[in-house]
């Protein structure tokens, strides 16, 4: 099994950071969910619901393990693309300046199969989510999912260096959908640009504009697509 770990120093008390983790209204900002259920109770089920305009919304479902109020929270969440669970442990501690040092550790990613892709997806997204949590607490909220002007319309599981980007779903009517990209496809490249991580996808999208014509490399196929201006799913 493989692990991820993150650390952030947030300019707020542990109590305020803790409340933001459990508050559904806050989660819409820093997690980008359209809805969430997060009881502050050991043993309770929780759910984070995402809607990127695909055929089916994406739901991460899990259970709350041990918690020590304002200090430690343990979650177990089911991976979507493989039969495995990830344990996520949030730890909050005071620093000398009265701020909160937040650490997050994720354990349980399989080394083989689709779990490799989901580890990349979690690494990519949670790295951004924790930054967005800080922005939300600072009252300068941003939304990671609306950062680009241009859209291909794939909802990826993650990416693996040397293999490409595994598609979980495709936004209805988006360029990828029109081009014939389907869930389960692995997009190796767009023209001569390789997708070895989801950060590569961000860089690639940021450097393209609506109307650009691209060729997606999927296995032995070359699939042409025309990018469009970003459209947002209703919240």
PDB file of N, CA and C in Angstrom, residues 71-134:
ATOM      1  N   UNK A  71      -8.663  18.423  17.326  1.00  0.00           N
ATOM      2  CA  UNK A  71      -7.287  17.925  17.284  1.00  0.00           C
ATOM      3  C   UNK A  71      -7.041  16.829  16.247  1.00  0.00           C
ATOM      4  N   UNK A  72      -7.924  15.860  16.139  1.00  0.00           N
ATOM      5  CA  UNK A  72      -7.635  14.718  15.269  1.00  0.00           C
ATOM      6  C   UNK A  72      -8.932  14.137  14.731  1.00  0.00           C
ATOM      7  N   UNK A  73      -8.915  13.814  13.422  1.00  0.00           N
ATOM      8  CA  UNK A  73     -10.074  13.235  12.751  1.00  0.00           C
ATOM      9  C   UNK A  73      -9.594  12.141  11.818  1.00  0.00           C
ATOM     10  N   UNK A  74     -10.210  10.979  11.917  1.00  0.00           N
ATOM     11  CA  UNK A  74      -9.871   9.858  11.040  1.00  0.00           C
ATOM     12  C   UNK A  74     -11.083   9.498  10.189  1.00  0.00           C
ATOM     13  N   UNK A  75     -10.877   9.430   8.870  1.00  0.00           N
ATOM     14  CA  UNK A  75     -11.929   9.064   7.925  1.00  0.00           C
ATOM     15  C   UNK A  75     -11.487   7.855   7.118  1.00  0.00           C
ATOM     16  N   UNK A  76     -12.448   7.014   6.747  1.00  0.00           N
ATOM     17  CA  UNK A  76     -12.208   5.939   5.790  1.00  0.00           C
ATOM     18  C   UNK A  76     -13.122   6.184   4.602  1.00  0.00           C
ATOM     19  N   UNK A  77     -12.546   6.292   3.411  1.00  0.00           N
ATOM     20  CA  UNK A  77     -13.322   6.625   2.215  1.00  0.00           C
ATOM     21  C   UNK A  77     -13.071   5.585   1.133  1.00  0.00           C
ATOM     22  N   UNK A  78     -14.139   5.157   0.458  1.00  0.00           N
ATOM     23  CA  UNK A  78     -14.022   4.176  -0.609  1.00  0.00           C
ATOM     24  C   UNK A  78     -13.537   4.813  -1.896  1.00  0.00           C
ATOM     25  N   UNK A  79     -12.568   4.156  -2.533  1.00  0.00           N
ATOM     26  CA  UNK A  79     -12.110   4.612  -3.841  1.00  0.00           C
ATOM     27  C   UNK A  79     -13.146   4.244  -4.892  1.00  0.00           C
ATOM     28  N   UNK A  80     -13.216   5.047  -5.939  1.00  0.00           N
ATOM     29  CA  UNK A  80     -14.238   4.864  -6.959  1.00  0.00           C
ATOM     30  C   UNK A  80     -13.826   3.855  -8.010  1.00  0.00           C
ATOM     31  N   UNK A  81     -12.563   3.889  -8.425  1.00  0.00           N
ATOM     32  CA  UNK A  81     -12.128   3.106  -9.580  1.00  0.00           C
ATOM     33  C   UNK A  81     -11.587   1.735  -9.222  1.00  0.00           C
ATOM     34  N   UNK A  82     -11.449   1.422  -7.940  1.00  0.00           N
ATOM     35  CA  UNK A  82     -10.938   0.106  -7.560  1.00  0.00           C
ATOM     36  C   UNK A  82     -11.547  -0.291  -6.227  1.00  0.00           C
ATOM     37  N   UNK A  83     -11.452  -1.556  -5.925  1.00  0.00           N
ATOM     38  CA  UNK A  83     -12.065  -2.088  -4.702  1.00  0.00           C
ATOM     39  C   UNK A  83     -11.091  -1.916  -3.542  1.00  0.00           C
ATOM     40  N   UNK A  84     -11.030  -0.707  -3.010  1.00  0.00           N
ATOM     41  CA  UNK A  84     -10.098  -0.417  -1.913  1.00  0.00           C
ATOM     42  C   UNK A  84     -10.627   0.774  -1.127  1.00  0.00           C
ATOM     43  N   UNK A  85     -10.076   0.965   0.050  1.00  0.00           N
ATOM     44  CA  UNK A  85     -10.430   2.100   0.889  1.00  0.00           C
ATOM     45  C   UNK A  85      -9.164   2.848   1.288  1.00  0.00           C
ATOM     46  N   UNK A  86      -9.301   4.157   1.442  1.00  0.00           N
ATOM     47  CA  UNK A  86      -8.204   5.002   1.898  1.00  0.00           C
ATOM     48  C   UNK A  86      -8.540   5.529   3.280  1.00  0.00           C
ATOM     49  N   UNK A  87      -7.576   5.493   4.171  1.00  0.00           N
ATOM     50  CA  UNK A  87      -7.716   6.127   5.479  1.00  0.00           C
ATOM     51  C   UNK A  87      -7.111   7.519   5.418  1.00  0.00           C
ATOM     52  N   UNK A  88      -7.876   8.515   5.853  1.00  0.00           N
ATOM     53  CA  UNK A  88      -7.414   9.896   5.860  1.00  0.00           C
ATOM     54  C   UNK A  88      -7.396  10.377   7.309  1.00  0.00           C
ATOM     55  N   UNK A  89      -6.245  10.846   7.769  1.00  0.00           N
ATOM     56  CA  UNK A  89      -6.106  11.319   9.146  1.00  0.00           C
ATOM     57  C   UNK A  89      -5.701  12.787   9.129  1.00  0.00           C
ATOM     58  N   UNK A  90      -6.588  13.633   9.667  1.00  0.00           N
ATOM     59  CA  UNK A  90      -6.313  15.059   9.825  1.00  0.00           C
ATOM     60  C   UNK A  90      -5.839  15.289  11.260  1.00  0.00           C
ATOM     61  N   UNK A  91      -4.718  16.006  11.422  1.00  0.00           N
ATOM     62  CA  UNK A  91      -4.245  16.366  12.754  1.00  0.00           C
ATOM     63  C   UNK A  91      -4.021  17.872  12.813  1.00  0.00           C
ATOM     64  N   UNK A  92      -4.563  18.503  13.853  1.00  0.00           N
ATOM     65  CA  UNK A  92      -4.478  19.946  14.032  1.00  0.00           C
ATOM     66  C   UNK A  92      -3.674  20.250  15.291  1.00  0.00           C
ATOM     67  N   UNK A  93      -2.710  21.167  15.160  1.00  0.00           N
ATOM     68  CA  UNK A  93      -1.888  21.542  16.308  1.00  0.00           C
ATOM     69  C   UNK A  93      -1.625  23.038  16.262  1.00  0.00           C
ATOM     70  N   UNK A  94      -1.469  23.653  17.434  1.00  0.00           N
ATOM     71  CA  UNK A  94      -1.131  25.073  17.512  1.00  0.00           C
ATOM     72  C   UNK A  94       0.342  25.275  17.180  1.00  0.00           C
ATOM     73  N   UNK A  95       0.653  26.404  16.508  1.00  0.00           N
ATOM     74  CA  UNK A  95       2.054  26.775  16.375  1.00  0.00           C
ATOM     75  C   UNK A  95       2.343  27.963  17.291  1.00  0.00           C
ATOM     76  N   UNK A  96       3.583  28.433  17.313  1.00  0.00           N
ATOM     77  CA  UNK A  96       3.980  29.480  18.258  1.00  0.00           C
ATOM     78  C   UNK A  96       3.314  30.821  17.983  1.00  0.00           C
ATOM     79  N   UNK A  97       2.795  31.004  16.753  1.00  0.00           N
ATOM     80  CA  UNK A  97       2.174  32.276  16.395  1.00  0.00           C
ATOM     81  C   UNK A  97       0.658  32.244  16.544  1.00  0.00           C
ATOM     82  N   UNK A  98       0.120  31.189  17.149  1.00  0.00           N
ATOM     83  CA  UNK A  98      -1.321  31.103  17.343  1.00  0.00           C
ATOM     84  C   UNK A  98      -2.066  30.616  16.118  1.00  0.00           C
ATOM     85  N   UNK A  99      -1.337  30.115  15.141  1.00  0.00           N
ATOM     86  CA  UNK A  99      -1.964  29.564  13.938  1.00  0.00           C
ATOM     87  C   UNK A  99      -2.160  28.054  14.116  1.00  0.00           C
ATOM     88  N   UNK A 100      -2.730  27.419  13.096  1.00  0.00           N
ATOM     89  CA  UNK A 100      -2.972  25.981  13.151  1.00  0.00           C
ATOM     90  C   UNK A 100      -2.094  25.267  12.131  1.00  0.00           C
ATOM     91  N   UNK A 101      -1.361  24.280  12.597  1.00  0.00           N
ATOM     92  CA  UNK A 101      -0.605  23.417  11.698  1.00  0.00           C
ATOM     93  C   UNK A 101      -1.475  22.193  11.405  1.00  0.00           C
ATOM     94  N   UNK A 102      -1.886  22.082  10.144  1.00  0.00           N
ATOM     95  CA  UNK A 102      -2.751  20.979   9.727  1.00  0.00           C
ATOM     96  C   UNK A 102      -1.934  19.972   8.936  1.00  0.00           C
ATOM     97  N   UNK A 103      -1.964  18.726   9.357  1.00  0.00           N
ATOM     98  CA  UNK A 103      -1.337  17.658   8.595  1.00  0.00           C
ATOM     99  C   UNK A 103      -2.411  16.673   8.167  1.00  0.00           C
ATOM    100  N   UNK A 104      -2.254  16.146   6.969  1.00  0.00           N
ATOM    101  CA  UNK A 104      -3.179  15.153   6.436  1.00  0.00           C
ATOM    102  C   UNK A 104      -2.359  13.997   5.876  1.00  0.00           C
ATOM    103  N   UNK A 105      -2.677  12.801   6.347  1.00  0.00           N
ATOM    104  CA  UNK A 105      -2.029  11.603   5.831  1.00  0.00           C
ATOM    105  C   UNK A 105      -3.093  10.700   5.229  1.00  0.00           C
ATOM    106  N   UNK A 106      -2.778  10.154   4.049  1.00  0.00           N
ATOM    107  CA  UNK A 106      -3.683   9.229   3.365  1.00  0.00           C
ATOM    108  C   UNK A 106      -2.958   7.912   3.163  1.00  0.00           C
ATOM    109  N   UNK A 107      -3.559   6.816   3.597  1.00  0.00           N
ATOM    110  CA  UNK A 107      -2.961   5.483   3.476  1.00  0.00           C
ATOM    111  C   UNK A 107      -3.941   4.526   2.827  1.00  0.00           C
ATOM    112  N   UNK A 108      -3.409   3.548   2.088  1.00  0.00           N
ATOM    113  CA  UNK A 108      -4.251   2.476   1.572  1.00  0.00           C
ATOM    114  C   UNK A 108      -4.365   2.398   0.070  1.00  0.00           C
ATOM    115  N   UNK A 109      -3.623   3.224  -0.669  1.00  0.00           N
ATOM    116  CA  UNK A 109      -3.698   3.164  -2.128  1.00  0.00           C
ATOM    117  C   UNK A 109      -3.012   1.903  -2.640  1.00  0.00           C
ATOM    118  N   UNK A 110      -3.699   1.087  -3.448  1.00  0.00           N
ATOM    119  CA  UNK A 110      -3.039  -0.089  -4.027  1.00  0.00           C
ATOM    120  C   UNK A 110      -1.905   0.328  -4.969  1.00  0.00           C
ATOM    121  N   UNK A 111      -0.852  -0.471  -4.990  1.00  0.00           N
ATOM    122  CA  UNK A 111       0.281  -0.169  -5.853  1.00  0.00           C
ATOM    123  C   UNK A 111       0.007  -0.550  -7.304  1.00  0.00           C
ATOM    124  N   UNK A 112      -0.967  -1.405  -7.530  1.00  0.00           N
ATOM    125  CA  UNK A 112      -1.284  -1.861  -8.881  1.00  0.00           C
ATOM    126  C   UNK A 112      -2.720  -1.499  -9.229  1.00  0.00           C
ATOM    127  N   UNK A 113      -3.078  -1.694 -10.487  1.00  0.00           N
ATOM    128  CA  UNK A 113      -4.446  -1.459 -10.928  1.00  0.00           C
ATOM    129  C   UNK A 113      -4.818   0.011 -10.929  1.00  0.00           C
ATOM    130  N   UNK A 114      -6.129   0.266 -10.918  1.00  0.00           N
ATOM    131  CA  UNK A 114      -6.614   1.640 -11.013  1.00  0.00           C
ATOM    132  C   UNK A 114      -6.300   2.470  -9.776  1.00  0.00           C
ATOM    133  N   UNK A 115      -5.953   1.819  -8.668  1.00  0.00           N
ATOM    134  CA  UNK A 115      -5.574   2.555  -7.475  1.00  0.00           C
ATOM    135  C   UNK A 115      -4.395   3.483  -7.700  1.00  0.00           C
ATOM    136  N   UNK A 116      -3.513   3.125  -8.621  1.00  0.00           N
ATOM    137  CA  UNK A 116      -2.381   4.007  -8.940  1.00  0.00           C
ATOM    138  C   UNK A 116      -2.891   5.337  -9.490  1.00  0.00           C
ATOM    139  N   UNK A 117      -3.923   5.272 -10.335  1.00  0.00           N
ATOM    140  CA  UNK A 117      -4.494   6.488 -10.898  1.00  0.00           C
ATOM    141  C   UNK A 117      -5.197   7.304  -9.813  1.00  0.00           C
ATOM    142  N   UNK A 118      -5.935   6.628  -8.928  1.00  0.00           N
ATOM    143  CA  UNK A 118      -6.656   7.361  -7.892  1.00  0.00           C
ATOM    144  C   UNK A 118      -5.705   8.013  -6.897  1.00  0.00           C
ATOM    145  N   UNK A 119      -4.559   7.384  -6.655  1.00  0.00           N
ATOM    146  CA  UNK A 119      -3.586   8.034  -5.784  1.00  0.00           C
ATOM    147  C   UNK A 119      -3.155   9.361  -6.401  1.00  0.00           C
ATOM    148  N   UNK A 120      -2.887   9.375  -7.703  1.00  0.00           N
ATOM    149  CA  UNK A 120      -2.520  10.629  -8.366  1.00  0.00           C
ATOM    150  C   UNK A 120      -3.649  11.636  -8.256  1.00  0.00           C
ATOM    151  N   UNK A 121      -4.903  11.166  -8.422  1.00  0.00           N
ATOM    152  CA  UNK A 121      -6.033  12.075  -8.325  1.00  0.00           C
ATOM    153  C   UNK A 121      -6.171  12.683  -6.937  1.00  0.00           C
ATOM    154  N   UNK A 122      -6.040  11.845  -5.908  1.00  0.00           N
ATOM    155  CA  UNK A 122      -6.101  12.360  -4.539  1.00  0.00           C
ATOM    156  C   UNK A 122      -4.945  13.308  -4.263  1.00  0.00           C
ATOM    157  N   UNK A 123      -3.744  12.944  -4.689  1.00  0.00           N
ATOM    158  CA  UNK A 123      -2.574  13.797  -4.473  1.00  0.00           C
ATOM    159  C   UNK A 123      -2.791  15.163  -5.102  1.00  0.00           C
ATOM    160  N   UNK A 124      -3.269  15.168  -6.324  1.00  0.00           N
ATOM    161  CA  UNK A 124      -3.494  16.406  -7.067  1.00  0.00           C
ATOM    162  C   UNK A 124      -4.591  17.246  -6.420  1.00  0.00           C
ATOM    163  N   UNK A 125      -5.734  16.620  -6.167  1.00  0.00           N
ATOM    164  CA  UNK A 125      -6.872  17.393  -5.689  1.00  0.00           C
ATOM    165  C   UNK A 125      -6.710  17.848  -4.244  1.00  0.00           C
ATOM    166  N   UNK A 126      -6.226  16.970  -3.362  1.00  0.00           N
ATOM    167  CA  UNK A 126      -6.101  17.394  -1.971  1.00  0.00           C
ATOM    168  C   UNK A 126      -5.003  18.420  -1.770  1.00  0.00           C
ATOM    169  N   UNK A 127      -4.002  18.416  -2.626  1.00  0.00           N
ATOM    170  CA  UNK A 127      -2.996  19.473  -2.568  1.00  0.00           C
ATOM    171  C   UNK A 127      -3.657  20.830  -2.809  1.00  0.00           C
ATOM    172  N   UNK A 128      -4.607  20.879  -3.752  1.00  0.00           N
ATOM    173  CA  UNK A 128      -5.352  22.110  -4.017  1.00  0.00           C
ATOM    174  C   UNK A 128      -6.411  22.377  -2.946  1.00  0.00           C
ATOM    175  N   UNK A 129      -7.106  21.320  -2.497  1.00  0.00           N
ATOM    176  CA  UNK A 129      -8.176  21.509  -1.521  1.00  0.00           C
ATOM    177  C   UNK A 129      -7.669  22.182  -0.241  1.00  0.00           C
ATOM    178  N   UNK A 130      -6.504  21.784   0.220  1.00  0.00           N
ATOM    179  CA  UNK A 130      -5.985  22.387   1.455  1.00  0.00           C
ATOM    180  C   UNK A 130      -5.623  23.850   1.254  1.00  0.00           C
ATOM    181  N   UNK A 131      -5.134  24.197   0.058  1.00  0.00           N
ATOM    182  CA  UNK A 131      -4.916  25.618  -0.234  1.00  0.00           C
ATOM    183  C   UNK A 131      -6.240  26.370  -0.243  1.00  0.00           C
ATOM    184  N   UNK A 132      -7.268  25.758  -0.817  1.00  0.00           N
ATOM    185  CA  UNK A 132      -8.584  26.394  -0.876  1.00  0.00           C
ATOM    186  C   UNK A 132      -9.215  26.513   0.508  1.00  0.00           C
ATOM    187  N   UNK A 133      -8.916  25.564   1.393  1.00  0.00           N
ATOM    188  CA  UNK A 133      -9.382  25.679   2.773  1.00  0.00           C
ATOM    189  C   UNK A 133      -8.790  26.925   3.422  1.00  0.00           C
ATOM    190  N   UNK A 134      -7.498  27.155   3.200  1.00  0.00           N
ATOM    191  CA  UNK A 134      -6.880  28.372   3.723  1.00  0.00           C
ATOM    192  C   UNK A 134      -7.500  29.624   3.148  1.00  0.00           C
TER     193      UNK A 134
END
